[in-house]
Short mmCIF file of C-alpha atoms in Angstrom, two decimals:
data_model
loop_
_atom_site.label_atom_id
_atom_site.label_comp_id
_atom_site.label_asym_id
_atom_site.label_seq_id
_atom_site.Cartn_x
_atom_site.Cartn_y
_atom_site.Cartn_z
CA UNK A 23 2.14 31.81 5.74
CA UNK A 24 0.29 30.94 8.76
CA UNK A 25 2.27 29.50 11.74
CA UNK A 26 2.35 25.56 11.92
CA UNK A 27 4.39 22.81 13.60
CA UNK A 28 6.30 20.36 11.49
CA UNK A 29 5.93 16.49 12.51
CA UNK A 30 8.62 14.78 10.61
CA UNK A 31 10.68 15.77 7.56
CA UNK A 32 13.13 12.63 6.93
CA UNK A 33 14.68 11.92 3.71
CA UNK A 34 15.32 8.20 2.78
CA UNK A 35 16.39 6.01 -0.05
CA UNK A 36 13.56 3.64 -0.64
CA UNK A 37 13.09 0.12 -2.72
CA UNK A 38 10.47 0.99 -5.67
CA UNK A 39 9.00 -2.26 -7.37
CA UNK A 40 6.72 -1.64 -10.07
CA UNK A 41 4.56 -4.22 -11.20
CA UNK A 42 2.23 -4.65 -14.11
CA UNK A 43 0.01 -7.87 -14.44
CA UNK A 44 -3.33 -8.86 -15.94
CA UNK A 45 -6.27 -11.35 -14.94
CA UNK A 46 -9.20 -12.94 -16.69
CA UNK A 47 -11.00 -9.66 -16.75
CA UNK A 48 -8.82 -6.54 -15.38
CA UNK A 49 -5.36 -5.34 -15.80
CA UNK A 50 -3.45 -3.63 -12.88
CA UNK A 51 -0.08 -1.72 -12.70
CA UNK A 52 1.28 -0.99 -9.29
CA UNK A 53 4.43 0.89 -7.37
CA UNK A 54 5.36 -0.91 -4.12
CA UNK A 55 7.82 1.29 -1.72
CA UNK A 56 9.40 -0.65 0.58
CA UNK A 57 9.86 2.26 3.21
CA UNK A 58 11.59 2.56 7.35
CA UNK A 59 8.82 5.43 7.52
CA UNK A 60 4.89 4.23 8.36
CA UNK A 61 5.82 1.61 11.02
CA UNK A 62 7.55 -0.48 7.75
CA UNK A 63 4.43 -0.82 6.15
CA UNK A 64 5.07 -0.64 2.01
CA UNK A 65 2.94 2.26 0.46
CA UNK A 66 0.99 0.57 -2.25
CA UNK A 67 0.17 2.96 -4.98
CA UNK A 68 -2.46 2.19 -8.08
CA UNK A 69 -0.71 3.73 -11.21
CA UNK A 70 -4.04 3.70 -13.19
CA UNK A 71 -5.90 5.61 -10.74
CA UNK A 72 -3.61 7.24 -8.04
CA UNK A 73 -4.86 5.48 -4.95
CA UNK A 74 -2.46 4.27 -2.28
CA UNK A 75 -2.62 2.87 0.93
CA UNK A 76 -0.17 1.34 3.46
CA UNK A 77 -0.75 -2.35 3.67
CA UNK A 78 0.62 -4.76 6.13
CA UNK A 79 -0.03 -7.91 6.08
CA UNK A 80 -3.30 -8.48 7.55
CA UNK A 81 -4.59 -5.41 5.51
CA UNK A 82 -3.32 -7.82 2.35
CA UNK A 83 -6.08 -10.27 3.99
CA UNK A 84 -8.95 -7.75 4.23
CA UNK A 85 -10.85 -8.29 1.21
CA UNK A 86 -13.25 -5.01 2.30
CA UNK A 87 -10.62 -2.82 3.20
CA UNK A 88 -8.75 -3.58 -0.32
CA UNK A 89 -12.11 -3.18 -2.51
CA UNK A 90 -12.68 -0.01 -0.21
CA UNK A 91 -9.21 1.45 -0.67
CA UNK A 92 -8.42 0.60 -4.89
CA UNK A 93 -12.34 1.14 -5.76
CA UNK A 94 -12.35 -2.28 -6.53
CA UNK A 95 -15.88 -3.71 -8.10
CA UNK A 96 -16.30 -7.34 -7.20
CA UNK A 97 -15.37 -9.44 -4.79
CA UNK A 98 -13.22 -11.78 -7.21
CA UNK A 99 -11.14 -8.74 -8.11
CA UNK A 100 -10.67 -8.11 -4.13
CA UNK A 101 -9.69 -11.63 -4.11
CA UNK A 102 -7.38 -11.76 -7.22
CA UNK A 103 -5.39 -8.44 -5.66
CA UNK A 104 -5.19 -10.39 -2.21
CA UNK A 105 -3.08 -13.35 -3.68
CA UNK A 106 -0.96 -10.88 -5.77
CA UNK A 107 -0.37 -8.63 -2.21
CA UNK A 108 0.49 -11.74 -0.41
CA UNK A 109 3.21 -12.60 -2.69
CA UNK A 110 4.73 -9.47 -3.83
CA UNK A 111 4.62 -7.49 -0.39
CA UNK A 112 6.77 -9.09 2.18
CA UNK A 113 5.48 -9.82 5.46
CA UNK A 114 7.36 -7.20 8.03
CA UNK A 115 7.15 -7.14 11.87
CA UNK A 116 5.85 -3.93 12.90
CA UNK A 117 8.31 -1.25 13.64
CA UNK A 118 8.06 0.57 16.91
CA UNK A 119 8.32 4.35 15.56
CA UNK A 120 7.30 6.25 18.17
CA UNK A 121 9.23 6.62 21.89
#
């Protein structure tokens, strides 16, 4: 094994919501973890596809970013996903992580 140098290893128990809803024309199923790690931002994970991202809460607000990030088609669905973010991630200051 070639020689590298480690950046973090922590170990943390971590809030997991999992949430499953439907709109007029696509159905979504989500894990939120509500972490300390990532400057407090939740990790955000698709089930259906696998794709995660760390959202705070002007990321929630960024209808590109979120159509970039999920694959997301329209702009409507980018919308739809916004409202859902805004309610079911809390808003959380920014952590200072780093000294």
């Amino acid at each position: 094994m070639e020689w590298f140098e480690k950046l973090y290893d922590e170990s943390e128990f971590v809030n997991v919501r999992f949430v499953g809803f439907t709109t007029d024309t696509v159905r979504y199923d989500f894990g939120i973890v509500y972490t300390n790690m990532f400057f407090g931002k939740p990790l955000v994970v698709c089930m259906q596809t696998g794709r995660s991202a760390l959202l705070d809460s002007n990321d929630m607000r960024n209808l590109e970013y979120i159509r970039q990030v999920f694959h997301i088609k329209t702009l409507k669905e980018a919308e739809d996903l916004a409202l859902f973010f805004e309610e079911a991630v809390p808003h959380i200051p920014v952590i200072e992580q780093y000294d």
